[in-house]
C-alpha cells in the first residue's frame, strides 16, 4: 500500500510539472490532419486532409498527389497567421486546425480538374465545400468568375449566426495569402490574395514590396481590418520562425 501511495504521488507530481503545451488543444504543425474518404471521378479514394481545403490522395490512380478544393478557401493551418475580427492568434488558429476533421466527416463526390500553379489537382467537391462554408470553416473563393450563389447564401447564413471563423466579426475582405516581391518566379512583382466576403470573389492585389519573415500585413480599418503574417513557404514546416512557435 505504501508503494502504491508513493507511486501515485510521483505520477501526480510528474503530471503537475508537465509543460502546459502538452495538454493544450492548441496546436502543433500537422495536428490538423485527418483521414477520410471521397469518391474521385467515380473511384472511392482514401485521402488525408491536411487542412480545410487541401487533401493528399492515398489510393487510386492519383495516389500521392495533392488536391485543392475549388471554389472555397480555408484558413491556413501551418501556424497562427490570420488576424481579423475580435480573435486572438491562438483561438482563430484553433478554428483553422479543426477544419480538416470537419472535411473528413463528409464523403463527397468529387471531380478532378486541371492542376493549379503549385501542381495540385483542383477538385470540385460540392458537398465538402458546402459543409465547410456552412460551418464557417471555409470562405467562398471564386477566382475565375462569379461565386456559386448557393455557397454564397450558406456563407451569409454562417456569418449571421457567427459560426466558425465568423464568431467574432466578418470583415468585408480577408487576406488569404501573401506573396513577397522577392518570391522565386514572380519577377520582382509580388501580390496578395484577398477574398471579398460579400461577393465571394477572390482577387489579387499586385505590389512591389519585399516582406520580412513574420511581418504583419493588413487591409482595412476597424471591424473590416484583416491581417496576415508572412511566412515563406520553405519555412512553414521546417526551421519554423518564432511567429509560428
Coordinates of C-alpha atoms in Angstrom, one line a residue:
X1 CA 0.0 0.0 0.0
X2 CA 2.9 2.4 0.8
X3 CA 4.5 1.7 -2.5
X4 CA 1.3 2.3 -4.4
X5 CA 0.7 5.6 -2.5
X6 CA 4.3 6.7 -3.3
X7 CA 3.8 5.8 -7.0
X8 CA 0.6 7.7 -7.2
X9 CA 2.3 10.7 -5.6
X10 CA 5.2 10.6 -8.1
X11 CA 2.8 10.4 -11.1
X12 CA 0.8 13.3 -9.8
X13 CA 3.9 15.4 -9.4
X14 CA 5.1 14.5 -12.9
X15 CA 1.7 15.5 -14.3
X16 CA 1.8 18.8 -12.5
X17 CA 5.2 19.6 -13.8
X18 CA 4.5 18.7 -17.5
X19 CA 4.6 21.6 -19.9
X20 CA 1.2 23.3 -20.4
X21 CA 1.5 22.9 -24.2
X22 CA 1.3 19.1 -23.8
X23 CA -2.2 19.3 -22.6
X24 CA -3.4 22.2 -24.7
X25 CA -5.6 21.7 -27.8
X26 CA -3.7 24.5 -29.5
X27 CA -1.6 23.4 -32.0
X28 CA 1.4 22.0 -33.4
X29 CA 2.1 21.8 -37.1
X30 CA 0.3 18.9 -38.7
X31 CA -2.1 18.4 -35.8
X32 CA -5.0 19.3 -38.1
X33 CA -4.6 16.3 -40.4
X34 CA -7.5 13.9 -40.7
X35 CA -8.0 10.7 -42.7
X36 CA -11.2 10.3 -44.7
X37 CA -12.7 9.0 -48.0
X38 CA -14.3 10.5 -51.0
X39 CA -15.4 9.5 -54.5
X40 CA -13.0 11.0 -57.0
X41 CA -14.1 10.6 -60.6
X42 CA -16.2 7.7 -59.7
X43 CA -13.5 5.8 -57.7
X44 CA -13.8 5.5 -53.9
X45 CA -10.5 7.0 -52.7
X46 CA -8.7 7.3 -49.3
X47 CA -7.4 10.7 -48.5
X48 CA -5.7 12.7 -45.8
X49 CA -7.0 16.2 -45.3
X50 CA -4.1 18.5 -44.4
X51 CA -6.4 21.5 -43.7
X52 CA -9.9 22.5 -44.7
X53 CA -9.3 22.8 -48.4
X54 CA -6.4 20.5 -49.2
X55 CA -6.0 16.8 -49.2
X56 CA -3.4 14.2 -50.1
X57 CA -4.7 11.3 -52.2
X58 CA -3.8 7.9 -50.6
X59 CA -5.2 5.4 -53.1
X60 CA -6.3 5.0 -56.7
X61 CA -4.8 6.3 -59.9
X62 CA -3.7 9.6 -58.5
X63 CA -2.1 8.2 -55.3
X64 CA 0.5 10.6 -53.8
X65 CA -0.9 13.7 -55.5
X66 CA -2.1 16.7 -53.5
X67 CA -5.5 18.2 -54.3
X68 CA -7.1 21.6 -53.6
X69 CA -10.8 22.2 -53.3
X70 CA -12.1 24.5 -55.9
X71 CA -14.4 27.4 -55.0
X72 CA -13.6 27.7 -51.3
X73 CA -10.7 28.7 -49.1
X74 CA -10.0 27.6 -45.5
X75 CA -7.7 29.3 -43.1
X76 CA -4.0 28.3 -43.1
X77 CA -3.3 25.5 -40.6
X78 CA 0.6 25.7 -40.6
X79 CA 0.5 28.3 -37.9
X80 CA -1.4 31.2 -36.3
X81 CA -1.0 33.6 -39.2
X82 CA -4.5 35.1 -39.6
X83 CA -5.9 38.0 -37.6
X84 CA -9.4 39.5 -38.0
X85 CA -12.4 40.3 -36.0
X86 CA -12.0 40.1 -32.3
X87 CA -10.0 36.9 -32.4
X88 CA -6.6 36.4 -30.7
X89 CA -3.9 34.5 -32.7
X90 CA -4.4 31.1 -31.0
X91 CA -8.2 31.0 -31.0
X92 CA -8.5 31.7 -34.7
X93 CA -5.8 29.2 -35.3
X94 CA -7.9 26.6 -33.4
X95 CA -10.6 27.1 -36.0
X96 CA -8.1 26.5 -38.8
X97 CA -6.6 23.5 -37.2
X98 CA -10.0 21.8 -36.7
X99 CA -11.2 22.2 -40.3
X100 CA -9.6 19.1 -41.7
X101 CA -11.5 16.9 -39.3
X102 CA -14.7 18.5 -40.3
X103 CA -13.9 17.9 -44.0
X104 CA -13.1 14.3 -43.3
X105 CA -16.5 13.6 -41.9
X106 CA -18.0 14.1 -45.4
X107 CA -17.7 11.5 -48.1
X108 CA -18.3 13.7 -51.2
X109 CA -18.4 13.0 -54.9
X110 CA -15.6 14.9 -56.5
X111 CA -14.4 15.6 -60.0
X112 CA -10.7 16.3 -60.7
X113 CA -9.9 19.3 -62.9
X114 CA -6.7 20.9 -64.1
X115 CA -3.6 21.4 -61.9
X116 CA -3.0 24.7 -60.2
X117 CA 0.2 26.7 -60.3
X118 CA 1.6 24.6 -57.4
X119 CA 1.0 21.3 -59.2
X120 CA -2.0 20.4 -57.1
X121 CA -5.1 18.8 -58.6
X122 CA -8.1 21.2 -58.5
X123 CA -11.0 19.1 -57.3
X124 CA -14.7 20.1 -57.4
X125 CA -16.3 18.6 -54.3
X126 CA -19.7 20.4 -53.8
X127 CA -20.8 18.5 -50.6
X128 CA -17.4 19.1 -48.9
X129 CA -17.4 22.8 -49.9
X130 CA -20.9 23.3 -48.7
X131 CA -20.3 21.6 -45.3
X132 CA -17.2 23.7 -44.7
X133 CA -18.8 27.0 -45.7
X134 CA -22.0 26.2 -43.7
X135 CA -19.9 25.7 -40.6
X136 CA -17.8 28.8 -41.1
X137 CA -14.7 26.8 -41.7
X138 CA -14.1 28.0 -45.2
X139 CA -15.0 31.1 -47.2
X140 CA -16.3 31.3 -50.7
X141 CA -13.4 31.8 -53.1
X142 CA -14.3 32.4 -56.7
X143 CA -11.1 33.0 -58.8
X144 CA -12.2 32.9 -62.4
X145 CA -15.8 34.0 -62.4
X146 CA -18.8 34.8 -60.1
X147 CA -19.3 32.8 -56.9
X148 CA -21.7 29.9 -56.6
X149 CA -24.9 31.5 -55.4
X150 CA -25.8 28.6 -53.2
X151 CA -22.4 28.7 -51.5
X152 CA -22.6 32.4 -51.0
X153 CA -26.0 32.0 -49.4
X154 CA -24.5 29.5 -47.0
X155 CA -21.7 31.9 -46.2
X156 CA -24.1 34.7 -45.4
X157 CA -26.1 32.5 -43.1
X158 CA -22.9 31.4 -41.3
X159 CA -21.8 35.0 -40.9
X160 CA -25.2 36.0 -39.5
X161 CA -25.1 33.1 -37.0
X162 CA -21.4 33.8 -36.1
X163 CA -20.3 30.3 -36.9
X164 CA -16.6 29.2 -37.1
X165 CA -14.3 31.9 -38.2
X166 CA -17.1 34.5 -38.2
X167 CA -17.8 34.2 -34.4
X168 CA -16.1 37.5 -33.6
X169 CA -16.8 39.5 -36.7
X170 CA -16.8 39.3 -40.5
X171 CA -14.6 41.9 -42.3
X172 CA -15.5 42.9 -45.8
X173 CA -12.3 41.4 -47.2
X174 CA -10.0 38.7 -45.8
X175 CA -6.3 38.4 -46.7
X176 CA -5.8 34.7 -47.7
X177 CA -2.2 34.7 -48.9
X178 CA 0.8 36.9 -49.1
X179 CA 3.5 36.8 -51.9
X180 CA 6.6 38.9 -51.4
X181 CA 8.2 40.6 -54.4
X182 CA 11.4 38.5 -53.9
X183 CA 9.5 35.2 -54.1
X184 CA 11.0 33.0 -56.8
X185 CA 9.2 33.1 -60.1
X186 CA 7.4 36.4 -59.6
X187 CA 9.9 38.6 -61.4
X188 CA 10.1 41.2 -58.7
X189 CA 6.3 41.7 -58.6
X190 CA 4.6 40.4 -55.5
X191 CA 0.8 40.1 -54.9
X192 CA -1.6 39.4 -52.1
X193 CA -4.8 37.4 -52.5
X194 CA -7.9 38.8 -51.0
X195 CA -11.4 37.2 -50.6
X196 CA -14.4 39.5 -50.7
X197 CA -16.8 38.1 -48.1
X198 CA -19.8 39.9 -49.7
X199 CA -19.4 38.7 -53.3
X200 CA -17.3 35.6 -52.7
X201 CA -14.8 36.7 -55.3
X202 CA -11.1 36.3 -54.9
X203 CA -8.8 38.9 -56.4
X204 CA -5.0 39.6 -56.5
X205 CA -3.6 42.9 -55.3
X206 CA -0.2 43.5 -57.1
X207 CA 2.7 45.2 -55.2
X208 CA 6.5 45.5 -55.2
X209 CA 7.0 45.2 -51.5
X210 CA 9.5 42.7 -50.1
X211 CA 8.1 41.2 -46.9
X212 CA 10.2 40.2 -44.0
X213 CA 9.6 36.8 -42.3
X214 CA 6.9 37.2 -39.7
X215 CA 5.9 40.7 -41.0
X216 CA 2.3 41.5 -40.4
X217 CA 0.4 42.8 -43.5
X218 CA -3.1 44.4 -43.0
X219 CA -6.0 45.7 -45.1
X220 CA -9.0 47.7 -43.9
X221 CA -9.7 49.5 -40.7
X222 CA -11.8 48.9 -37.6
X223 CA -14.1 45.9 -37.9
X224 CA -13.1 45.5 -41.5
X225 CA -9.4 45.1 -40.6
X226 CA -7.9 41.8 -41.8
X227 CA -4.2 40.9 -41.2
X228 CA -1.9 38.1 -42.1
X229 CA 1.6 37.1 -41.0
X230 CA 4.1 36.5 -43.9
X231 CA 6.0 33.2 -43.7
X232 CA 7.8 32.0 -46.8
X233 CA 6.7 28.5 -47.9
X234 CA 10.1 26.9 -47.2
X235 CA 9.8 27.9 -43.5
X236 CA 6.3 26.8 -42.8
X237 CA 7.1 23.2 -41.8
X238 CA 10.9 23.1 -41.3
X239 CA 13.1 25.7 -39.5
X240 CA 9.9 27.4 -38.4
X241 CA 10.4 31.1 -37.4
X242 CA 9.4 32.4 -34.0
X243 CA 6.0 33.6 -35.1
X244 CA 4.8 30.0 -35.8
X245 CA 6.1 28.6 -32.5

